Coordinates of C-alpha atoms in Angstrom, one line a residue:
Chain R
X116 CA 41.0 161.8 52.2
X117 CA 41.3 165.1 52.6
X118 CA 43.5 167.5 55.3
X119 CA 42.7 171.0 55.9
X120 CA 44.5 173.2 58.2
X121 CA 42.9 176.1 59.5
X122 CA 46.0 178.9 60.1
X123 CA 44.0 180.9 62.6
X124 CA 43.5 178.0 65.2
X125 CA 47.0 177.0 64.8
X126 CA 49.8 178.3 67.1
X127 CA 52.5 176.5 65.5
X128 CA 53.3 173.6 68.8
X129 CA 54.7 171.2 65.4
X130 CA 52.7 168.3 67.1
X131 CA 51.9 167.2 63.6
X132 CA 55.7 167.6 62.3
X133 CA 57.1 165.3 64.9
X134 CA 54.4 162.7 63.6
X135 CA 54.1 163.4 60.0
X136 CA 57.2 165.0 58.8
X137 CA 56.5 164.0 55.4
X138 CA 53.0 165.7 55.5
X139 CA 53.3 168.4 57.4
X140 CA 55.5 171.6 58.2
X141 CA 55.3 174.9 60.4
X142 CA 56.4 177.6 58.1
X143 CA 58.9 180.8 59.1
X144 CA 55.5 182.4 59.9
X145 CA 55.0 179.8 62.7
X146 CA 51.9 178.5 61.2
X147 CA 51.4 175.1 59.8
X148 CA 51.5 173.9 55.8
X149 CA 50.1 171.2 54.6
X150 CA 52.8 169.4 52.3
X151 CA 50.5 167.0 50.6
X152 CA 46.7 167.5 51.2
X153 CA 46.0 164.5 49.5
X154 CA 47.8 161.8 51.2
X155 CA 48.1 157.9 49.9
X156 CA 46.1 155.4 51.7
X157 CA 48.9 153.7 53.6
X158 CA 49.3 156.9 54.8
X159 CA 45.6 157.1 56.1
X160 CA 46.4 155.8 59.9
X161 CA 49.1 158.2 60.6
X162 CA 47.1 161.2 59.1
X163 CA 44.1 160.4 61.2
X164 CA 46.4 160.5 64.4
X165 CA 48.1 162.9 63.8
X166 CA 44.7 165.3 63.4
X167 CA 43.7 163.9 66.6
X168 CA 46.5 165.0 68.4
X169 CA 46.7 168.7 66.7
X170 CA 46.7 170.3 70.2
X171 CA 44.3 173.0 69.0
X172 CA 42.1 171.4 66.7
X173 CA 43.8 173.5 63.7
X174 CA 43.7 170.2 61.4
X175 CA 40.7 168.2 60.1
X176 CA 40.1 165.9 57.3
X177 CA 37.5 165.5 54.8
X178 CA 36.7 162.7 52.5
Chain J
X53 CA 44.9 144.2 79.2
X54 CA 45.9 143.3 82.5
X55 CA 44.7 144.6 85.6
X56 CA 45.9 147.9 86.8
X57 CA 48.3 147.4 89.5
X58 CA 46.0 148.4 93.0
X59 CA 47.5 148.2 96.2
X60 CA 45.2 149.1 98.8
X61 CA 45.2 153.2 98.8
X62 CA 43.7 155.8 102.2
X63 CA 42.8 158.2 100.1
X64 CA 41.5 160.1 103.3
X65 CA 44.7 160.1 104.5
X66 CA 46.4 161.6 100.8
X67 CA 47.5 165.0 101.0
X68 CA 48.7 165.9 97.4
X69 CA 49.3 169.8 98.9
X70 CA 52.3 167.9 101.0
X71 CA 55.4 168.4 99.4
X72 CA 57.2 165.8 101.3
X73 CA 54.7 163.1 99.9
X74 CA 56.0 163.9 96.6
X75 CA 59.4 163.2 97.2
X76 CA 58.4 159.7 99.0
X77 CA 58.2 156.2 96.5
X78 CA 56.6 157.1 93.2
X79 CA 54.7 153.5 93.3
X80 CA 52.7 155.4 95.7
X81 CA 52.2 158.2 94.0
X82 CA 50.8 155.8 90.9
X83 CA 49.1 153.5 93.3
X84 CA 47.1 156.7 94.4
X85 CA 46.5 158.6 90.9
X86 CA 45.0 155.1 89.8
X87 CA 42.6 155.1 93.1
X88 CA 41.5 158.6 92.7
X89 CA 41.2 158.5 88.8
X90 CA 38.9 155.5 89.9
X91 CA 37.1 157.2 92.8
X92 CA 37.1 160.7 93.5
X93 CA 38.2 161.9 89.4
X94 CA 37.4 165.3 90.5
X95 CA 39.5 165.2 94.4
X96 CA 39.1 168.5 96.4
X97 CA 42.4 169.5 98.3
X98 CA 43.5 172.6 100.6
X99 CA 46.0 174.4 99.1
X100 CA 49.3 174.1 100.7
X101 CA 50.2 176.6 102.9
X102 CA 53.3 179.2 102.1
X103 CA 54.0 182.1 104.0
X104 CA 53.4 185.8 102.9
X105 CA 50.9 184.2 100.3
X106 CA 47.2 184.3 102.0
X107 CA 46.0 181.0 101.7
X108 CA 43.1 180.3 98.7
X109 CA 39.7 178.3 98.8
X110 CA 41.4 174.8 97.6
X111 CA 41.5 173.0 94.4
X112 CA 40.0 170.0 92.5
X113 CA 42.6 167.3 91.5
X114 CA 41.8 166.1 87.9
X115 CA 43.2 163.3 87.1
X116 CA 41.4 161.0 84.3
X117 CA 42.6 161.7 80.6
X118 CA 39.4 162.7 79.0
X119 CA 38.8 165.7 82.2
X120 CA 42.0 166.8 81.8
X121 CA 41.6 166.8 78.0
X122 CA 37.8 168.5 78.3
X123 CA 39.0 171.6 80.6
X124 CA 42.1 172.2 78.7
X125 CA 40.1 172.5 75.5
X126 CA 38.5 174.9 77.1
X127 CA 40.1 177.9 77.6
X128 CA 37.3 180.4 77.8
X129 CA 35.7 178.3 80.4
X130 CA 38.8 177.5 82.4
X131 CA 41.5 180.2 82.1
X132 CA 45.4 180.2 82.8
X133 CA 45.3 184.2 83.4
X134 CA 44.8 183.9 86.9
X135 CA 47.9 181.2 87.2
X136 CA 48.8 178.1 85.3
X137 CA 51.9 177.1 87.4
X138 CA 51.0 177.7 90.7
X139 CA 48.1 176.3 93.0
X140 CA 47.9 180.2 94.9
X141 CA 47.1 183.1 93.2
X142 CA 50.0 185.3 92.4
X143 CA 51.5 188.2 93.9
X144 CA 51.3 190.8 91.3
X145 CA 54.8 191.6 92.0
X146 CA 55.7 187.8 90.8
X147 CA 52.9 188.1 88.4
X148 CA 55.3 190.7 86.8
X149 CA 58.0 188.3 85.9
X150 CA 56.6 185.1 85.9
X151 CA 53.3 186.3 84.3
X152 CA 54.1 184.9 80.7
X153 CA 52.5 183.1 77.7
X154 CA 52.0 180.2 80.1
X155 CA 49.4 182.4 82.8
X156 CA 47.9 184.4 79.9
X157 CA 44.3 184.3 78.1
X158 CA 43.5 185.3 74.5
X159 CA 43.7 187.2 73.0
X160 CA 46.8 188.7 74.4
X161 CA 47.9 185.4 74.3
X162 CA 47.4 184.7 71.2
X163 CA 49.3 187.5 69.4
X164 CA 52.3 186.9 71.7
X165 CA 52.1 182.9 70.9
X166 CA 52.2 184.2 67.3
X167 CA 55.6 186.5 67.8
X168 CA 57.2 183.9 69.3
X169 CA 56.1 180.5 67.4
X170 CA 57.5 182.4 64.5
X171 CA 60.9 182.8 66.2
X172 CA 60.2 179.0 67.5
X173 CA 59.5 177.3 64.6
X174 CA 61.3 173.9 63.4
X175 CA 62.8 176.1 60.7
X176 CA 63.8 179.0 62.9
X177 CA 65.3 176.5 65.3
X178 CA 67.1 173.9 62.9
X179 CA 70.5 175.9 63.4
X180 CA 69.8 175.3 67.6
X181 CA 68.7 171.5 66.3
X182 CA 71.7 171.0 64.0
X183 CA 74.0 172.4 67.5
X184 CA 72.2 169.8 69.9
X185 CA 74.5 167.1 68.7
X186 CA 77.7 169.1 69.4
X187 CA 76.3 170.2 72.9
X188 CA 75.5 166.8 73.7
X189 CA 78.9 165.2 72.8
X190 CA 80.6 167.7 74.5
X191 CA 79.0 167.3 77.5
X192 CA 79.4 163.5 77.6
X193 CA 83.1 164.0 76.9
X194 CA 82.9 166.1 79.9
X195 CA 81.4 163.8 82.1
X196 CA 83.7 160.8 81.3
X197 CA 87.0 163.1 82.2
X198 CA 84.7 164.0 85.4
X199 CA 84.6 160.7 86.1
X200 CA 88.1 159.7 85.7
X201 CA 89.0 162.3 88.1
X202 CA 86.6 161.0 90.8
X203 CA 87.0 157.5 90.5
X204 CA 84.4 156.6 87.8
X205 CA 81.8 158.5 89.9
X206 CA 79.5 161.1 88.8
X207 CA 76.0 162.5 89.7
X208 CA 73.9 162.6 86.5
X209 CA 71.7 165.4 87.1
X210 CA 74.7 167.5 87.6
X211 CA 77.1 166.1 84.8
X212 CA 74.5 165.4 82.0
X213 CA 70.9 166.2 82.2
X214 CA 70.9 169.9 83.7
X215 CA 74.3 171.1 81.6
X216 CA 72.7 169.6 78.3
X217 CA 69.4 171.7 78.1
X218 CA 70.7 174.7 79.8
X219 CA 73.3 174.9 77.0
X220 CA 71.0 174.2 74.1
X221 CA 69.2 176.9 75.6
X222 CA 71.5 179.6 76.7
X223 CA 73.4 179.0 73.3
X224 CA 69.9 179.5 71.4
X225 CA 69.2 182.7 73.0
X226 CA 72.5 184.0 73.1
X227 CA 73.0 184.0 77.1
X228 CA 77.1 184.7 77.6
X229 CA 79.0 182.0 79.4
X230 CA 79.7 184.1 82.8
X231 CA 75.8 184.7 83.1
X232 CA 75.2 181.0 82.6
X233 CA 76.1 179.6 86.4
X234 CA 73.7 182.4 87.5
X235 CA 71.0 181.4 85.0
X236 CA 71.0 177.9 86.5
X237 CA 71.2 179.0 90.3
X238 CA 68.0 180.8 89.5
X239 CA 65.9 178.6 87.8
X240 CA 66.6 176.0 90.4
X241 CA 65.3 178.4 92.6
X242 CA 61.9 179.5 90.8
X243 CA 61.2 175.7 90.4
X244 CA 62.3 174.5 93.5
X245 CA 58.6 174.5 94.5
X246 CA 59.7 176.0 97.8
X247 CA 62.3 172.4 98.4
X248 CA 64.7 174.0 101.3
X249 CA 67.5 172.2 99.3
X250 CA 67.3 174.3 96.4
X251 CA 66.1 178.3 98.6
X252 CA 68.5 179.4 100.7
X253 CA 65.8 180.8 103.1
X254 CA 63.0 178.1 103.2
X255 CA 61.1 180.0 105.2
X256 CA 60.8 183.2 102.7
X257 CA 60.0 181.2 99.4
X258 CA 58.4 184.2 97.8
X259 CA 61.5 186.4 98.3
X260 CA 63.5 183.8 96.5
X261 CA 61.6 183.9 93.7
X262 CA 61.2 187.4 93.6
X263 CA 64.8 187.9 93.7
X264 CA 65.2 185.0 91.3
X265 CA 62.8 186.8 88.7
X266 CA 64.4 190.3 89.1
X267 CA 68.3 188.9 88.6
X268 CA 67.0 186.7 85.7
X269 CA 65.1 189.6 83.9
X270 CA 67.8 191.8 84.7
X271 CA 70.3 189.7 82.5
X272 CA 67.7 189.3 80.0
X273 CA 66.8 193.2 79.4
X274 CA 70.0 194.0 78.9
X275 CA 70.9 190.8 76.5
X276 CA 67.1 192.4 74.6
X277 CA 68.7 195.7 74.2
X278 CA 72.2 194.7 73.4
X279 CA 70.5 192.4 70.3
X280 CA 68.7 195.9 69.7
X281 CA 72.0 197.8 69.0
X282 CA 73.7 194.6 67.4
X283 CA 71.9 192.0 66.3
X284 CA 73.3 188.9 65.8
X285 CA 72.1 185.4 64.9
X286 CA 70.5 184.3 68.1
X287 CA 66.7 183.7 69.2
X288 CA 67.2 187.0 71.4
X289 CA 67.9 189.0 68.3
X290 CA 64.7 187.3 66.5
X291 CA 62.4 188.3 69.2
X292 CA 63.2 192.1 69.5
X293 CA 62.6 192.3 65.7
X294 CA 59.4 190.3 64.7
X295 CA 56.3 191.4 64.9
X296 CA 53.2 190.5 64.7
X297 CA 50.3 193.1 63.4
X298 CA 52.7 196.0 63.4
X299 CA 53.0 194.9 66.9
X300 CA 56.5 193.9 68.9
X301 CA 57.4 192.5 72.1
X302 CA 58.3 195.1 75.2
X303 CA 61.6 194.6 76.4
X304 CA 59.6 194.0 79.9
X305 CA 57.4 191.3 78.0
X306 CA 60.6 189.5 76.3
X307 CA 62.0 189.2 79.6
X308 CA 59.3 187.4 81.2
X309 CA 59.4 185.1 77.5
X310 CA 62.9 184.1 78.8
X311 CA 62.0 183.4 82.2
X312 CA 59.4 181.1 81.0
X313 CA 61.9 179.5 78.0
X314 CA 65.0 178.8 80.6
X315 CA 62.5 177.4 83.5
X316 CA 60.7 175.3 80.9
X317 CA 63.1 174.8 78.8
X318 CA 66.2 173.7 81.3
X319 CA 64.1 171.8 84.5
X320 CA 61.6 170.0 81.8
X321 CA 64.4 168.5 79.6
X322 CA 66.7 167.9 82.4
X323 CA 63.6 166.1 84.3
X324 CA 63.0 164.0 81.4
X325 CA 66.7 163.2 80.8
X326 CA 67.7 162.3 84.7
X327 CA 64.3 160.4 85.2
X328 CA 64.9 158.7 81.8
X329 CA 67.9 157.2 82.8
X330 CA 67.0 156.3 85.5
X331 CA 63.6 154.6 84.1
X332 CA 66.0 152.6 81.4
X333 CA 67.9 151.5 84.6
X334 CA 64.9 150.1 86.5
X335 CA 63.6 148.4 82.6
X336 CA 67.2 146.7 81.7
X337 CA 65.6 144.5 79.0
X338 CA 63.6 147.8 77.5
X339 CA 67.1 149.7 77.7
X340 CA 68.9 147.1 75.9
X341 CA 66.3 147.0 73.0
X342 CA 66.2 150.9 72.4
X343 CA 70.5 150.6 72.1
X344 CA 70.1 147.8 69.6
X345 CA 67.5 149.8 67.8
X346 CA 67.7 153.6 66.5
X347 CA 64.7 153.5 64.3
X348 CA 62.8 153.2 68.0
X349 CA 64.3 156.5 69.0
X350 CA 60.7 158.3 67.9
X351 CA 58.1 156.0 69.8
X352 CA 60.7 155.8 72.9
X353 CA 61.3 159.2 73.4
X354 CA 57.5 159.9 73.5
X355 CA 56.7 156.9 76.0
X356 CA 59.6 158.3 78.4
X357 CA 57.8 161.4 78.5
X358 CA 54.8 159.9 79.2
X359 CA 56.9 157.5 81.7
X360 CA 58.2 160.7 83.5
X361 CA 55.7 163.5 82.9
X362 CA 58.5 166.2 84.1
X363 CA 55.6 168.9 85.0
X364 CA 53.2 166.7 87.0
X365 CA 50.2 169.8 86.8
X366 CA 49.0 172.7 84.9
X367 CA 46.9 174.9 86.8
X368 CA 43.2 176.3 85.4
X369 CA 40.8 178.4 86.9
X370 CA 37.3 178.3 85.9
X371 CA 35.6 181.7 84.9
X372 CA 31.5 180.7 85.2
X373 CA 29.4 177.9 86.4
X374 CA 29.2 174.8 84.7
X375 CA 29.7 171.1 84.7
X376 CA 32.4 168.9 83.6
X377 CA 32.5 164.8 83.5
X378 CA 29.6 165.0 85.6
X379 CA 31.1 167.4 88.3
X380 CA 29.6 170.9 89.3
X381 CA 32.0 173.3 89.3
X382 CA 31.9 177.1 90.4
X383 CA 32.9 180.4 89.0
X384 CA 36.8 181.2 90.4
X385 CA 37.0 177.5 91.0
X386 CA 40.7 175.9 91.0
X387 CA 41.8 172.9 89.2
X388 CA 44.9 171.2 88.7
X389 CA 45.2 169.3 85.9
X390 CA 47.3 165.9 86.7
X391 CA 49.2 165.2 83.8
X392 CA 51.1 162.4 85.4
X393 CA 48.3 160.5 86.2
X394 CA 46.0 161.4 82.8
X395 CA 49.3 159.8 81.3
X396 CA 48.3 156.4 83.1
X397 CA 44.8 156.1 82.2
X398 CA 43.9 152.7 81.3
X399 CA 41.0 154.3 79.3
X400 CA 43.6 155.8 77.1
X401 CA 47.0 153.8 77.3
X402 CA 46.5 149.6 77.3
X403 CA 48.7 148.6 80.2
X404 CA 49.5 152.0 81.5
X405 CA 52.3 150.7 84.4
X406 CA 53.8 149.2 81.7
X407 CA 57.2 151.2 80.0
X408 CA 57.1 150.2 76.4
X409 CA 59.4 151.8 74.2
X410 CA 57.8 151.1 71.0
X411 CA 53.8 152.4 72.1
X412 CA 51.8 153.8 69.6
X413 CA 49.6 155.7 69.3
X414 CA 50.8 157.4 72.3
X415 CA 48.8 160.7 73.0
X416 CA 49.9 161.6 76.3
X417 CA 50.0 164.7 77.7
X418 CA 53.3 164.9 78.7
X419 CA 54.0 168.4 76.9
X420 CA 50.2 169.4 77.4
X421 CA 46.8 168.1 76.6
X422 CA 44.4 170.3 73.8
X423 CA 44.4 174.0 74.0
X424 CA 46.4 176.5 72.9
X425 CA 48.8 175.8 76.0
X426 CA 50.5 173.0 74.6
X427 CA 54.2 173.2 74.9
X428 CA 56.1 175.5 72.7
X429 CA 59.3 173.9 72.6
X430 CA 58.3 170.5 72.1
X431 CA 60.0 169.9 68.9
X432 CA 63.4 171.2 71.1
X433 CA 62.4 168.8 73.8
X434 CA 62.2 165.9 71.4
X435 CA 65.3 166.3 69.3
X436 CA 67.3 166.9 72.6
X437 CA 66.2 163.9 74.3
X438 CA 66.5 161.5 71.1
X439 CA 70.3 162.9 70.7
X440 CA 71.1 162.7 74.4
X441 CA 70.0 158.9 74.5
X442 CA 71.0 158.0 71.6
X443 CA 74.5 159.4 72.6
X444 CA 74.4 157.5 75.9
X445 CA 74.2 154.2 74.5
X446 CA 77.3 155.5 71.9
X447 CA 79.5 157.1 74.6
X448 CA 78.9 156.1 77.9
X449 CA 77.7 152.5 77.7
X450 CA 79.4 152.0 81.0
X451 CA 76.5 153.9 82.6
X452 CA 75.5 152.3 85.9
X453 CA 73.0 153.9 87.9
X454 CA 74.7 153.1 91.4
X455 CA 72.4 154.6 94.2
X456 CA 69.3 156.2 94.8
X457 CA 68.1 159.0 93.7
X458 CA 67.4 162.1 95.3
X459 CA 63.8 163.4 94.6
X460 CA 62.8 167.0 94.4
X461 CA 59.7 167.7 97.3
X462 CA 57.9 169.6 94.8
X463 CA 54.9 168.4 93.2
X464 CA 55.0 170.7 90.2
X465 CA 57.8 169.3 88.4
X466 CA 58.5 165.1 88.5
X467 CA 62.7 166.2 89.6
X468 CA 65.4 164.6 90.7
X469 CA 68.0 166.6 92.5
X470 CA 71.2 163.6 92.6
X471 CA 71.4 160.4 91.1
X472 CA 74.6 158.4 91.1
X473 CA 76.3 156.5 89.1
X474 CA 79.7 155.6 87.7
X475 CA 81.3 154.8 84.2
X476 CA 82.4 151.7 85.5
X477 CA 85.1 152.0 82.4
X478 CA 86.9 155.1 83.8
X479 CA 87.9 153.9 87.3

């Protein structure tokens, strides 16, 4: 599993901070970073809701 | 699952553009979002009627999750530019000052999102994050000696939930302490939602706010050009400076950004902190595992904005013909999307009516649904309300709600205007 963050759809709302701290983090530039693109399978639920809930579609995941 | 909670519901005889039925028992108000979610998802209403404002063609009540979530997505279909917070179309002379981020398309609203989500980041705000604590026990502190002066007694709203976010706030963006009575006299007023509690003249609403709006930008042109001569380490500072494609915020536009941040930011927060205590009062059992239990501070802090949903509606407007969850819709159609009741979707939530403190997933809409709407100060919102409770169980234990409470009749924003209790240790 794979995340990808796409900085133009983002608008920095931290939705994915406040679920995935750990993963994620919107930057100085109010834009979101992906800590660890990669992340370990017992990580795999959160990941998945926290793309789900990216209010502006900004994350997705490959495989 | 069990079985949504249905007492028999007129929905003939509903009238959600009457304030008074907002301020009435809110198991009726939930009894009714659960009959229309169920049979009329798309519910048409006349708008309510305020004077001086010519009175528009109605609007469709939205009120299951996946609508609310489909038109919100949507922002090219269905706009915030002609209003997002309220059900008539705007005066342009409000339009001036309450014509923000939140009543704006792209992609002027995108490069003004941009300017400010830079100043509003986590990492921008962690010095405002860091202060919440010290706001927080100070006002506490506060409230205990107020009790002990009045016999244990003391009014919630008034001695926690409105000074807590109005501090965080006014502290963030630099507001001095004389201006800070004034800034909370006027954003009761521009949120009142017309309650003749809160506007001195019921009958001119529109006046109030437009005096509201020109004190409140007032205070915050001259705080923008102040910052502009000496900057200091505030949020007001940040936004005169950053900008965004060589671009930077008028001191016109950074006005109405404040507006925006101290009504969203202070009647939100405060909504969510009141109604939260009072919720933990009416779930004793839930309240006494979220004391014992910090590491549910995350999960309950979302399901008590879900619980409470402080802005009931958000406002859309749809700009062509089309279709959504099988309704027709117009061009210049009005919709209000019901958070409140999207938030109690059994399609969504498994026992919605039920307050549990350690739900999750939890996606509710409480701070928005999809779009590039959703609430900028979220990440505030959510630290405040973890501290604030979290200090509640610490400091005032003795918390007992002790009467009703006193709703606001607005159905914009889920407020309560009193709620009494006592620190049944200070008597």
């Amino acid at each position: 599993m794979r995340i990808a963050a796409d900085r133009e759809r983002c608008v920095g709302s931290a939705a994915c901070e406040a679920l995935a701290p750990e993963l994620f983090c919107v930057g100085d530039d109010g834009v979101v970073r992906v800590l660890r693109p990669e992340p370990g399978r017992a990580e795999e639920d959160v990941v998945r809701d926290t793309v789900d809930q990216c209010p502006t579609g900004a994350l997705s995941l490959t495989d | 699952m069990t079985v949504e909670a249905t007492p028999p519901v007129d929905l003939d005889a509903v009238d959600l553009s009457d304030r008074d039925w907002w301020a009435g028992p809110p198991e009726r108000k939930y009894a009714t979002f659960a009959a229309l979610r169920r049979e009329r998802p798309f519910a048409f209403f006349d708008e309510p009627v305020m004077p001086m404002i010519p009175v528009g063609p109605g609007y469709w009540a939205v009120t299951r999750y996946a609508d609310v979530e489909a038109i919100s997505s949507q922002p090219p279909v269905f706009c915030s530019g002609r209003g997002a917070v309220s059900i008539a179309d705007m005066p342009a002379d409000l339009h001036e000052f309450y014509g923000s981020l939140i009543s704006m398309d792209d992609p002027r609203h995108a490069k003004i999102r941009r300017i400010v989500s830079k100043t509003f980041s986590p990492r921008m705000l962690e010095q405002t994050l860091d202060s919440v604590h010290a706001v927080v026990d100070d006002v506490l502190a506060r409230a205990r000696r107020t009790a002990q002066e009045r016999d244990g007694a003391i009014d919630v709203v008034a001695d926690i939930a409105a000074p807590i976010p109005l501090r965080v706030i006014c502290d963030m963006m630099g507001v001095p302490e004389e201006s800070r009575a004034a800034v909370l006299e006027q954003s009761n007023v521009i949120l009142s939602g017309g309650d003749p509690d809160l506007v001195e003249d019921a009958d001119d609403p529109v006046s109030a706010f437009l005096t509201a709006g020109v004190e409140l930008a007032g205070l915050m042109e001259r705080l923008a050009a102040e910052r502009l001569e000496r900057p200091r380490d505030d949020l007001t500072t940040a936004l005169v400076a950053t900008e965004v494609d060589g671009e930077r915020l008028t001191h016109q536009e950074i006005a109405s950004f404040f507006i925006l941040l101290l009504v969203a930011g202070n009647e939100t927060t405060r909504t969510a902190i009141s109604q939260g205590v009072l919720t933990l009062h009416e779930h004793p059992d839930q309240r006494a595992r979220w004391r014992a239990d910090p590491g549910l501070d995350r999960t309950a802090v979302e399901e008590i904005v879900r619980w409470v949903s402080p802005v009931t509606w958000m406002r859309r407007t749809a700009t062509r013909d089309g279709e959504v969850g099988g309704h027709r819709f117009a061009a210049g159609d009005k919709f209000l999307l019901f958070y409140a009741a999207a938030n109690r979707d059994p399609a969504v939530f498994r026992d919605p009516e039920d307050l549990d403190l350690a739900r999750e997933p939890n996606p509710h809409v409480g701070f928005g649904s999809k779009g590039p709407h959703f609430c900028l100060g979220a990440h505030l919102a959510r630290r405040e309300l973890a501290v604030t409770f979290r200090a509640l169980f610490d400091q005032l234990p003795d918390l007992q709600v002790t009467g009703e409470p006193d709703r606001l009749r607005s159905s914009f924003v889920n407020g309560l205007k009193r709620l009494p209790a006592r620190l049944t240790g200070a008597g």
